[in-house]
Amino acid sequence: MPSNIYIQNDVICPMRDGINLYADIYAQDSKAKNPVLICRTPYDKTRATYVNDAKKLANNGYTVVVQDVRGRFKSEGNFTWMWENRHLTGDENDGYDTIEWASKLQLGDGQIGTWGHSNPSWHTWLMISSGNPKLNSALSSGMAARTLDLTRGIFETGRRLEWTFQLASPIRKKLNDKNGPYDQMDSIKYWNRVERGKYIWWTPLSSIPKEPFSELYEPLIKLMKNTNVEMQDFSDVYSKVDIPVMHITGWWDRLVGTVDTFIGLDNVEKNIKPDHKLIIGPWGHDNGNFKRNIGPVNYGEEADANYSDLITEWYDHQFKNSKLSFPNDKKVKLFILGDNNWQFYSHWPPLEVKPVTFYLNSQKNANVKNSDGSLEPDPIYKKEFDEYVYDPKNPVMSLMLQNSQTVPMDQRDNHYRNDILYYETSKMTSSMKLIGNPILHLWASSDAKDTDWVARLAVVYEDGLAVNLSYEILRAKYRQGFEQEKLIPDENPIEYIIKLRPLGINILEGQKLRLYITSSDFPNHDRNHNTGNDFWNDKDFKIANQKIYHSKKFNSKIILPFIYN
């Protein structure tokens, strides 16, 4: 870690309405004249991850700004979180004014870019949409294009409660409120050690106590009641973007919807189009852990990356005429699992993709305890349907980290249940490369008014290890869109079309592809009570009898994005 970095703490950044925001500035030395990289964050500009990355970037020849956003930590004003209409938070104006202020820094050379992962990349998109012409380039990582692509209109119980509790920590400190720790990292640890096991099961959720969430309680309840409302859709921004944007995400990133902002820009015919880039690595959401072995599989040394190095490479290319590690005609850099190396494509999804269909089938029973469910290249009508019982009081527990972040995990831990089905291919006799979004056409019925369908793809290794690759959840009442809720009218089969999240893998000889089907993934997503009532105000539960069809008339199938070698 560089020790001779020049640092200015708590530098005032005045906003147009008289509010002062505060930033820390890092530079090579007190006389530096380098490109300025801005990170706006609600998570405390002095958090170790920001300090470490800022020092590395400064050492690499950049002047780095880390700013507390309005109403957070040192900065003045009232805080409005991202789960509001993005046009109403005021962050576009603050972003514009911050760029204007940064353009006049004595330590800058007039070139300006952005950095910062997850929520700071939400602020990156608001800086882009602010239209300040002094922003020259941007980097966005771990931030989806739309909130509904992340949540699917379903409250993320595990993640959102913890996130709100830790976000409230500086508010508690300001108010001398002793209902939780004042430090964010202490709050996360305390939540998972003490409070999580109580509050994720709270029913109804709208009656959850106010005290743990301080002034964020009302916004939290409002979010629950508007979970199916889009908050941030950036599609109106893409046509206005005239600067190159780098996008970084991982196959297991909860916000792998980062790819959609790249698609949005790539669909706009402008001269800048070839300069937008996308990187997808074998990583989760944690940008401090871009490593080869975040789960049970080691993907090799090429998988290791450092977030500040990725930022440096991008801006060295943008501002210092350094060559980017992309061939000239390629815009997409993907780490392909199985091959365990980086591969380059001209588009996302790759133009080389051809859809290949596999049909669900079983002869006796597809339950995980003793499944003979299969994925067949041609339909086989041995049995009309498989069935299971979904009890929302006994949901399938999410196999993920305690902080509700997705990572590769062995799915066999959930093989002791009666409410999960699986269908799998035979062992591969040659490799099968898949890159893109699988699409499941699921014919299903339920005796409930509403229910959820969860689909998850996994690769099965020769020793039986089953590692998750891609998943999605669909709430039945949103099957025709989030704006028009339609409860299940009767027990007749309905076709549900479920677009799974992106994957990139070469399934090798001897391995299998497995599709899991169930009706819950808790607390990654809140349980569907099966009553058809508003989840946030519902204390009742109904057991649902579910059927998955693979008959001649109701033919469930999954369409895979196959790359012909």
Coordinates of C-alpha atoms in Angstrom, one line a residue:
M1 CA 0.0 0.0 0.0
P2 CA 1.5 3.4 -1.0
S3 CA 2.4 5.5 2.1
N4 CA 3.4 8.8 0.5
I5 CA 0.0 9.7 -1.0
Y6 CA -1.1 13.3 -0.5
I7 CA -4.5 13.5 1.1
Q8 CA -6.9 16.4 1.8
N9 CA -9.7 15.5 4.2
D10 CA -13.2 17.0 4.4
V11 CA -12.9 19.3 1.4
I12 CA -16.0 21.4 0.9
C13 CA -17.9 20.9 -2.3
P14 CA -20.7 23.5 -2.5
M15 CA -24.0 22.6 -4.1
R16 CA -26.3 25.0 -6.0
D17 CA -28.8 25.2 -3.1
G18 CA -26.2 26.2 -0.5
I19 CA -25.7 22.7 1.0
N20 CA -22.1 21.7 1.5
L21 CA -21.0 18.1 0.6
Y22 CA -17.6 16.9 1.9
A23 CA -15.0 14.9 0.1
D24 CA -11.6 13.4 0.7
I25 CA -9.1 13.9 -2.1
Y26 CA -6.1 11.6 -2.8
A27 CA -3.2 12.6 -5.1
Q28 CA 0.3 11.5 -5.9
D29 CA 1.7 14.6 -4.3
S30 CA 0.6 18.2 -3.5
K31 CA 1.7 19.4 -7.0
A32 CA 0.0 16.7 -9.0
K33 CA -1.9 17.5 -12.2
N34 CA -3.8 14.3 -13.0
P35 CA -7.2 13.1 -14.3
V36 CA -9.8 13.2 -11.6
L37 CA -11.9 10.1 -10.7
I38 CA -15.0 10.7 -8.6
C39 CA -16.8 8.3 -6.3
R40 CA -20.0 9.4 -4.6
T41 CA -21.1 7.1 -1.8
P42 CA -23.7 6.8 1.0
Y43 CA -21.5 4.3 2.8
D44 CA -18.9 6.7 4.4
K45 CA -16.0 8.1 2.4
T46 CA -13.6 6.9 5.1
R47 CA -14.6 3.2 4.8
A48 CA -11.4 1.1 4.4
T49 CA -12.4 -0.2 0.9
Y50 CA -12.6 3.3 -0.5
V51 CA -9.4 4.5 1.2
N52 CA -7.4 1.5 -0.1
D53 CA -8.7 1.8 -3.6
A54 CA -8.3 5.6 -3.6
K55 CA -4.6 5.3 -2.5
K56 CA -3.9 2.7 -5.2
L57 CA -5.5 4.9 -7.9
A58 CA -3.6 8.0 -6.7
N59 CA -0.4 6.0 -6.8
N60 CA -1.2 5.0 -10.3
G61 CA -1.4 8.6 -11.4
Y62 CA -4.9 9.8 -10.6
T63 CA -6.5 12.5 -8.4
V64 CA -9.2 10.6 -6.6
V65 CA -12.3 12.1 -5.0
V66 CA -14.4 10.2 -2.5
Q67 CA -17.5 12.1 -1.4
D68 CA -20.2 11.5 1.1
V69 CA -23.5 12.1 -0.6
R70 CA -26.1 14.5 0.7
G71 CA -27.2 13.8 4.2
R72 CA -24.6 11.1 4.9
F73 CA -21.8 11.2 7.4
K74 CA -19.9 14.5 7.0
S75 CA -22.1 16.0 4.3
E76 CA -25.0 18.4 5.0
G77 CA -28.6 18.1 3.9
N78 CA -31.3 15.4 4.0
F79 CA -30.6 12.0 2.7
T80 CA -32.9 10.3 0.2
W81 CA -32.1 6.7 -0.7
M82 CA -32.0 5.1 -4.1
W83 CA -35.3 3.3 -3.7
E84 CA -37.2 6.3 -4.9
N85 CA -37.8 7.7 -8.4
R86 CA -34.3 8.7 -9.4
H87 CA -35.5 12.0 -10.8
L88 CA -36.8 13.0 -7.3
T89 CA -33.7 12.3 -5.1
G90 CA -31.8 15.4 -6.1
D91 CA -28.7 13.3 -6.9
E92 CA -28.6 14.3 -10.6
N93 CA -28.1 17.9 -9.6
D94 CA -25.6 17.0 -6.9
G95 CA -23.7 14.9 -9.4
Y96 CA -23.6 17.7 -11.9
D97 CA -22.3 20.2 -9.3
T98 CA -19.7 17.7 -8.1
I99 CA -18.3 17.3 -11.6
E100 CA -18.3 21.1 -12.0
W101 CA -16.4 21.5 -8.7
A102 CA -13.9 18.7 -9.6
S103 CA -13.1 20.3 -12.9
K104 CA -11.6 23.2 -11.1
L105 CA -9.4 21.3 -8.6
Q106 CA -5.8 22.4 -8.7
L107 CA -4.8 18.7 -8.5
G108 CA -6.7 17.9 -11.7
D109 CA -5.8 18.2 -15.3
G110 CA -9.3 18.8 -16.6
Q111 CA -10.2 15.1 -17.4
I112 CA -12.9 13.6 -15.3
G113 CA -14.2 10.0 -14.8
T114 CA -16.2 8.0 -12.2
W115 CA -15.6 4.9 -10.2
G116 CA -17.2 3.0 -7.3
H117 CA -19.0 -0.3 -7.0
S118 CA -22.7 -1.0 -6.4
N119 CA -24.6 2.1 -5.0
P120 CA -21.7 4.4 -6.1
S121 CA -22.3 3.2 -9.6
W122 CA -26.0 4.2 -9.3
H123 CA -24.5 7.6 -8.6
T124 CA -22.3 7.2 -11.6
W125 CA -25.4 6.8 -13.8
L126 CA -26.9 9.9 -12.2
M127 CA -23.7 11.8 -13.0
I128 CA -24.0 10.6 -16.6
S129 CA -27.6 11.5 -16.8
S130 CA -26.9 15.0 -15.3
G131 CA -25.5 15.9 -18.7
N132 CA -22.4 17.8 -17.4
P133 CA -20.2 18.0 -20.5
K134 CA -17.1 18.0 -18.3
L135 CA -17.5 14.3 -17.6
N136 CA -15.2 12.5 -20.1
S137 CA -15.6 8.9 -19.3
A138 CA -17.3 6.6 -16.7
L139 CA -17.0 3.2 -15.1
S140 CA -20.0 1.3 -13.7
S141 CA -19.8 -1.9 -11.8
G142 CA -22.4 -4.0 -9.9
M143 CA -25.4 -1.8 -10.7
A144 CA -28.4 -3.1 -12.7
A145 CA -30.2 -1.1 -15.3
R146 CA -33.6 -1.5 -13.6
T147 CA -34.6 -2.2 -10.0
L148 CA -37.2 -4.7 -11.1
D149 CA -34.5 -6.7 -12.9
L150 CA -33.0 -7.2 -9.5
T151 CA -36.1 -7.8 -7.4
R152 CA -38.6 -9.1 -9.9
G153 CA -41.1 -7.2 -7.9
I154 CA -40.5 -9.3 -4.8
F155 CA -39.1 -7.9 -1.6
E156 CA -35.5 -9.0 -0.9
T157 CA -36.1 -9.8 2.7
G158 CA -32.7 -10.9 3.7
R159 CA -30.7 -8.3 1.9
R160 CA -33.0 -5.3 2.2
L161 CA -33.5 -5.5 6.0
E162 CA -29.8 -5.8 6.7
W163 CA -29.0 -3.1 4.3
T164 CA -31.5 -0.7 5.8
F165 CA -30.3 -1.5 9.3
Q166 CA -26.6 -0.8 8.5
L167 CA -27.6 2.3 6.4
A168 CA -29.3 3.7 9.5
S169 CA -26.1 3.5 11.7
P170 CA -24.9 7.1 11.1
I171 CA -28.5 8.3 11.6
R172 CA -28.6 6.6 15.0
K173 CA -25.3 8.2 15.9
K174 CA -26.6 11.7 14.9
L175 CA -29.8 11.2 16.9
N176 CA -28.0 9.6 19.9
D177 CA -30.3 6.7 19.2
K178 CA -29.2 3.6 21.1
N179 CA -31.3 1.0 19.1
G180 CA -28.3 -0.3 17.3
P181 CA -24.6 0.2 16.6
Y182 CA -23.3 3.5 15.2
D183 CA -20.7 2.0 13.0
Q184 CA -21.8 0.4 9.7
M185 CA -19.6 -2.7 9.8
D186 CA -20.5 -3.2 13.5
S187 CA -24.2 -2.9 12.4
I188 CA -23.8 -5.6 9.8
K189 CA -22.1 -8.0 12.2
Y190 CA -24.7 -7.3 14.9
W191 CA -27.6 -7.8 12.5
N192 CA -26.3 -11.2 11.4
R193 CA -25.4 -12.3 14.9
V194 CA -28.5 -11.1 16.7
E195 CA -31.4 -9.7 14.7
R196 CA -31.5 -11.5 11.4
G197 CA -33.0 -14.7 12.6
K198 CA -35.9 -12.8 14.1
Y199 CA -36.8 -10.1 11.6
I200 CA -36.6 -12.1 8.3
W201 CA -39.5 -14.2 9.6
W202 CA -41.6 -11.2 10.9
T203 CA -45.3 -11.3 9.8
P204 CA -46.7 -9.2 8.5
L205 CA -43.6 -7.3 7.4
S206 CA -45.3 -3.9 7.6
S207 CA -45.6 -4.4 11.4
I208 CA -41.9 -4.8 11.9
P209 CA -40.7 -2.5 14.7
K210 CA -39.5 1.0 13.8
E211 CA -36.7 1.2 16.3
P212 CA -34.0 -0.8 14.4
F213 CA -34.3 1.3 11.2
S214 CA -34.5 4.8 12.8
E215 CA -35.5 7.5 10.2
L216 CA -35.3 4.9 7.4
Y217 CA -38.4 3.0 8.7
E218 CA -40.9 5.0 6.7
P219 CA -38.9 4.7 3.4
L220 CA -38.6 0.9 4.2
I221 CA -42.3 0.5 4.5
K222 CA -42.9 2.6 1.4
L223 CA -40.5 0.3 -0.5
M224 CA -42.4 -2.8 0.7
K225 CA -45.6 -1.3 -0.7
N226 CA -44.0 -0.4 -4.0
T227 CA -41.8 -3.4 -4.6
N228 CA -43.4 -3.9 -8.1
V229 CA -42.7 -0.2 -9.1
E230 CA -39.7 0.6 -11.2
M231 CA -37.5 3.2 -9.5
Q232 CA -34.5 3.9 -11.7
D233 CA -34.8 2.7 -15.3
F234 CA -31.9 4.3 -17.2
S235 CA -33.3 3.6 -20.7
D236 CA -34.0 7.3 -21.2
V237 CA -30.3 8.0 -20.7
Y238 CA -28.6 5.8 -23.3
S239 CA -29.3 8.0 -26.3
K240 CA -27.8 11.0 -24.6
V241 CA -24.5 9.3 -23.6
D242 CA -21.5 10.7 -25.6
I243 CA -18.7 9.3 -23.4
P244 CA -17.2 5.8 -23.2
V245 CA -18.5 3.6 -20.4
M246 CA -16.9 0.5 -18.9
H247 CA -19.2 -2.0 -17.3
I248 CA -18.0 -4.7 -14.8
T249 CA -19.9 -7.5 -13.2
G250 CA -19.7 -11.2 -12.3
W251 CA -21.7 -14.3 -13.2
W252 CA -22.9 -14.5 -9.6
D253 CA -23.4 -10.8 -9.0
R254 CA -26.9 -10.1 -7.7
L255 CA -26.7 -7.0 -9.9
V256 CA -25.5 -8.8 -13.1
G257 CA -28.2 -6.6 -14.7
T258 CA -25.1 -4.4 -15.3
V259 CA -25.1 -6.1 -18.7
D260 CA -28.3 -4.3 -19.5
T261 CA -26.8 -0.9 -19.3
F262 CA -24.2 -2.1 -21.7
I263 CA -26.9 -3.4 -24.1
G264 CA -28.8 -0.1 -23.8
L265 CA -25.7 1.8 -24.9
D266 CA -24.8 -0.7 -27.6
N267 CA -28.2 -0.4 -29.2
V268 CA -27.7 3.3 -29.8
E269 CA -26.1 4.0 -33.2
K270 CA -23.4 6.6 -32.3
N271 CA -19.8 7.0 -33.1
I272 CA -19.0 6.3 -29.5
K273 CA -20.6 2.8 -29.7
P274 CA -17.4 0.8 -30.2
D275 CA -15.8 2.4 -27.1
H276 CA -18.3 1.0 -24.6
K277 CA -17.0 -2.2 -22.9
L278 CA -18.3 -5.0 -20.8
I279 CA -16.4 -7.4 -18.5
I280 CA -18.0 -10.4 -16.8
G281 CA -15.8 -12.3 -14.4
P282 CA -16.3 -15.5 -12.2
W283 CA -17.2 -13.3 -9.3
G284 CA -20.0 -12.3 -7.0
H285 CA -21.1 -8.8 -5.9
D286 CA -18.1 -8.2 -3.6
N287 CA -15.6 -6.1 -5.6
G288 CA -13.0 -6.8 -2.8
N289 CA -13.1 -10.5 -3.6
F290 CA -12.7 -10.8 -7.4
K291 CA -10.9 -14.2 -6.8
R292 CA -10.6 -17.5 -8.5
N293 CA -12.2 -19.5 -5.6
I294 CA -15.2 -17.7 -4.1
G295 CA -17.0 -21.0 -4.0
P296 CA -16.2 -24.8 -4.1
V297 CA -14.5 -24.6 -7.6
N298 CA -11.1 -23.0 -8.3
Y299 CA -11.3 -21.4 -11.7
G300 CA -7.5 -20.8 -12.0
E301 CA -5.2 -17.8 -11.8
E302 CA -6.7 -16.0 -14.7
A303 CA -9.8 -15.5 -12.6
D304 CA -8.0 -13.3 -10.1
A305 CA -8.5 -9.5 -10.5
N306 CA -8.1 -6.4 -8.5
Y307 CA -10.8 -3.7 -8.7
S308 CA -8.4 -0.8 -8.6
D309 CA -6.4 -2.4 -11.4
L310 CA -9.5 -2.7 -13.6
I311 CA -10.2 1.0 -13.0
T312 CA -6.6 1.9 -13.7
E313 CA -6.5 0.0 -17.0
W314 CA -9.7 1.6 -18.2
Y315 CA -8.7 5.2 -17.4
D316 CA -5.1 4.6 -18.6
H317 CA -6.8 3.8 -21.9
Q318 CA -9.2 6.7 -21.8
F319 CA -6.9 9.4 -20.5
K320 CA -3.3 8.2 -21.1
N321 CA -3.5 6.5 -24.5
S322 CA -2.6 3.1 -23.1
K323 CA -3.9 0.0 -24.9
L324 CA -6.9 -1.8 -23.4
S325 CA -6.8 -5.6 -23.1
F326 CA -9.5 -6.0 -25.7
P327 CA -8.8 -6.9 -29.4
N328 CA -9.6 -3.9 -31.6
D329 CA -13.0 -5.2 -32.8
K330 CA -14.2 -6.7 -29.5
K331 CA -16.3 -5.0 -26.9
V332 CA -17.1 -7.9 -24.5
K333 CA -14.6 -9.7 -22.3
L334 CA -16.0 -12.9 -20.6
F335 CA -14.5 -15.4 -18.2
I336 CA -15.9 -18.7 -19.5
L337 CA -16.3 -21.2 -16.7
G338 CA -14.9 -24.7 -17.6
D339 CA -12.5 -23.2 -20.1
N340 CA -11.3 -21.1 -17.2
N341 CA -10.0 -18.3 -19.4
W342 CA -11.0 -14.9 -20.8
Q343 CA -12.7 -14.8 -24.2
F344 CA -13.6 -11.8 -26.3
Y345 CA -16.8 -11.1 -28.3
S346 CA -18.1 -8.3 -30.4
H347 CA -21.5 -8.2 -28.8
W348 CA -23.5 -9.2 -25.8
P349 CA -25.1 -11.6 -26.1
P350 CA -22.6 -13.0 -28.6
L351 CA -23.8 -13.1 -32.2
E352 CA -22.5 -16.7 -32.4
V353 CA -25.3 -17.9 -30.0
K354 CA -27.8 -20.3 -31.5
P355 CA -30.8 -21.4 -29.4
V356 CA -30.9 -25.1 -28.4
T357 CA -34.0 -26.5 -26.7
F358 CA -34.2 -29.2 -24.1
Y359 CA -37.5 -30.6 -22.9
L360 CA -38.5 -31.5 -19.3
N361 CA -39.4 -35.2 -18.7
S362 CA -39.7 -37.7 -15.9
Q363 CA -40.7 -41.3 -15.7
K364 CA -41.7 -41.7 -12.1
N365 CA -40.7 -38.6 -10.0
A366 CA -38.5 -35.6 -10.3
N367 CA -38.2 -34.8 -6.6
V368 CA -34.6 -34.1 -5.6
K369 CA -34.6 -37.0 -3.1
N370 CA -34.9 -39.6 -5.9
S371 CA -35.2 -37.7 -9.2
D372 CA -35.3 -39.4 -12.6
G373 CA -36.2 -36.0 -14.2
S374 CA -34.4 -35.4 -17.4
L375 CA -33.7 -32.7 -20.0
E376 CA -34.1 -34.2 -23.4
P377 CA -33.2 -32.8 -26.8
D378 CA -36.5 -34.2 -28.1
P379 CA -39.8 -34.3 -26.2
I380 CA -40.6 -37.6 -24.5
Y381 CA -44.1 -38.0 -23.0
K382 CA -43.6 -40.6 -20.3
K383 CA -45.6 -38.8 -17.6
E384 CA -47.8 -35.8 -17.7
F385 CA -46.6 -33.8 -14.7
D386 CA -44.6 -33.8 -11.5
E387 CA -45.9 -32.3 -8.4
Y388 CA -44.9 -31.0 -5.0
V389 CA -46.4 -29.1 -2.0
Y390 CA -45.2 -25.6 -1.2
D391 CA -45.7 -24.5 2.4
P392 CA -44.6 -20.9 2.9
K393 CA -44.0 -21.6 6.6
N394 CA -41.3 -24.0 5.5
P395 CA -39.6 -22.3 2.5
V396 CA -36.6 -23.5 0.6
M397 CA -33.7 -21.6 2.3
S398 CA -31.4 -19.6 0.0
L399 CA -28.0 -21.1 -0.4
M400 CA -26.0 -17.9 -0.3
L401 CA -23.8 -15.8 2.0
Q402 CA -25.4 -14.6 5.3
N403 CA -25.5 -11.1 3.8
S404 CA -27.7 -12.5 1.0
Q405 CA -25.1 -12.1 -1.7
T406 CA -25.0 -14.9 -4.3
V407 CA -21.9 -17.0 -4.7
P408 CA -21.3 -20.4 -6.3
M409 CA -22.4 -23.1 -3.7
D410 CA -23.1 -26.8 -3.7
Q411 CA -26.8 -27.2 -4.3
R412 CA -27.0 -30.6 -2.7
D413 CA -27.5 -29.0 0.7
N414 CA -31.2 -28.6 -0.3
H415 CA -31.6 -32.2 -1.6
Y416 CA -33.3 -33.3 1.6
R417 CA -36.5 -31.6 0.8
N418 CA -39.8 -32.6 -0.7
D419 CA -40.6 -29.4 -2.5
I420 CA -37.8 -29.2 -5.1
L421 CA -37.8 -30.9 -8.5
Y422 CA -34.8 -31.3 -10.8
Y423 CA -34.3 -32.3 -14.4
E424 CA -30.9 -32.9 -15.9
T425 CA -29.1 -33.8 -19.1
S426 CA -27.3 -37.1 -19.5
K427 CA -23.5 -36.8 -19.1
M428 CA -22.0 -34.8 -21.9
T429 CA -20.2 -36.8 -24.5
S430 CA -18.6 -33.6 -25.8
S431 CA -18.4 -30.1 -24.4
M432 CA -21.4 -27.7 -24.6
K433 CA -20.6 -24.0 -24.4
L434 CA -23.4 -21.7 -23.2
I435 CA -23.2 -17.9 -23.2
G436 CA -26.3 -15.7 -22.6
N437 CA -29.7 -15.9 -20.9
P438 CA -31.5 -19.2 -20.8
I439 CA -35.3 -19.0 -21.3
L440 CA -37.6 -21.4 -19.5
H441 CA -41.1 -22.0 -20.8
L442 CA -42.7 -23.5 -17.8
W443 CA -46.2 -25.0 -17.9
A444 CA -47.4 -25.1 -14.3
S445 CA -50.5 -25.1 -12.2
S446 CA -51.3 -24.3 -8.6
D447 CA -54.4 -24.4 -6.4
A448 CA -53.3 -21.0 -4.8
K449 CA -54.4 -17.6 -5.9
D450 CA -50.8 -16.6 -6.3
T451 CA -47.5 -18.4 -5.9
D452 CA -43.8 -18.2 -7.0
W453 CA -41.8 -20.2 -9.5
V454 CA -38.1 -20.4 -9.0
A455 CA -35.8 -21.8 -11.7
R456 CA -32.1 -22.5 -11.1
L457 CA -29.5 -24.0 -13.5
A458 CA -26.5 -25.8 -12.1
V459 CA -23.5 -27.7 -13.5
V460 CA -23.1 -31.2 -12.1
Y461 CA -19.5 -32.4 -11.9
E462 CA -18.5 -36.0 -12.2
D463 CA -18.2 -36.3 -8.4
G464 CA -21.7 -35.1 -7.9
L465 CA -20.9 -31.5 -6.9
A466 CA -23.8 -29.3 -8.2
V467 CA -22.8 -25.6 -8.6
N468 CA -25.4 -22.9 -9.3
L469 CA -24.9 -21.0 -12.5
S470 CA -28.0 -18.9 -13.1
Y471 CA -31.5 -18.5 -11.6
E472 CA -34.7 -16.4 -11.7
I473 CA -37.9 -16.1 -9.8
L474 CA -41.3 -15.2 -11.2
R475 CA -44.3 -14.2 -9.1
A476 CA -47.4 -15.7 -10.8
K477 CA -49.4 -12.5 -10.7
Y478 CA -46.7 -10.6 -12.5
R479 CA -46.6 -13.1 -15.4
Q480 CA -47.9 -10.4 -17.8
G481 CA -46.0 -7.5 -16.4
F482 CA -45.5 -5.6 -13.1
E483 CA -48.2 -3.0 -14.0
Q484 CA -51.0 -5.5 -14.3
E485 CA -51.4 -8.0 -11.5
K486 CA -53.3 -11.1 -12.5
L487 CA -54.0 -13.7 -9.9
I488 CA -54.2 -17.4 -10.9
P489 CA -57.8 -17.9 -12.1
D490 CA -58.1 -21.6 -11.6
E491 CA -56.1 -24.9 -11.5
N492 CA -55.5 -25.2 -15.2
P493 CA -51.9 -25.1 -16.5
I494 CA -50.5 -21.7 -17.4
E495 CA -47.3 -21.1 -19.4
Y496 CA -44.8 -19.0 -17.5
I497 CA -41.9 -17.6 -19.5
I498 CA -38.9 -17.1 -17.3
K499 CA -35.7 -15.4 -18.6
L500 CA -32.9 -16.6 -16.4
R501 CA -29.8 -14.4 -15.6
P502 CA -26.7 -14.5 -17.8
L503 CA -24.3 -17.4 -17.7
G504 CA -21.0 -18.2 -19.5
I505 CA -19.8 -21.8 -19.2
N506 CA -18.3 -24.6 -21.2
I507 CA -19.9 -27.8 -19.8
L508 CA -17.2 -30.4 -20.3
E509 CA -17.4 -34.1 -21.2
G510 CA -18.7 -36.2 -18.3
Q511 CA -20.5 -33.2 -16.7
K512 CA -24.3 -32.6 -16.7
L513 CA -26.6 -29.5 -16.8
R514 CA -29.3 -29.6 -14.1
L515 CA -32.5 -27.5 -13.8
Y516 CA -34.1 -27.1 -10.4
I517 CA -37.7 -26.0 -10.0
T518 CA -39.3 -24.9 -6.8
S519 CA -41.5 -22.2 -5.3
S520 CA -39.4 -20.3 -2.8
D521 CA -35.9 -18.9 -2.3
F522 CA -35.9 -17.4 1.2
P523 CA -34.7 -15.0 2.4
N524 CA -33.2 -14.0 -1.0
H525 CA -36.8 -13.2 -1.9
D526 CA -39.8 -12.9 0.5
R527 CA -42.0 -15.9 0.7
N528 CA -45.2 -15.9 -1.3
H529 CA -48.0 -16.5 1.2
N530 CA -50.1 -18.0 -1.7
T531 CA -53.1 -16.0 -0.6
G532 CA -53.1 -13.3 -3.3
N533 CA -53.0 -10.6 -0.7
D534 CA -50.5 -7.8 -0.4
F535 CA -47.4 -9.6 1.1
W536 CA -46.4 -6.7 3.4
N537 CA -49.8 -6.7 5.2
D538 CA -50.5 -10.4 5.1
K539 CA -50.3 -12.6 8.2
D540 CA -52.0 -15.6 6.6
F541 CA -50.4 -18.5 4.8
K542 CA -51.8 -21.1 2.5
I543 CA -50.2 -24.4 1.5
A544 CA -50.1 -24.7 -2.4
N545 CA -50.2 -27.9 -4.4
Q546 CA -48.0 -27.3 -7.5
K547 CA -47.7 -29.2 -10.7
I548 CA -45.0 -28.9 -13.4
Y549 CA -46.2 -30.3 -16.8
H550 CA -44.3 -32.0 -19.6
S551 CA -47.1 -33.5 -21.6
K552 CA -47.7 -33.3 -25.3
K553 CA -50.2 -30.5 -24.8
F554 CA -48.3 -28.6 -22.0
N555 CA -44.7 -29.1 -23.0
S556 CA -42.2 -27.4 -20.6
K557 CA -38.8 -26.6 -22.1
I558 CA -35.7 -24.6 -21.6
I559 CA -34.0 -22.8 -24.5
L560 CA -30.2 -22.5 -24.0
P561 CA -27.8 -20.0 -25.5
F562 CA -25.5 -22.4 -27.3
I563 CA -22.2 -21.5 -28.9
Y564 CA -21.1 -23.7 -31.7
N565 CA -17.3 -24.2 -31.5

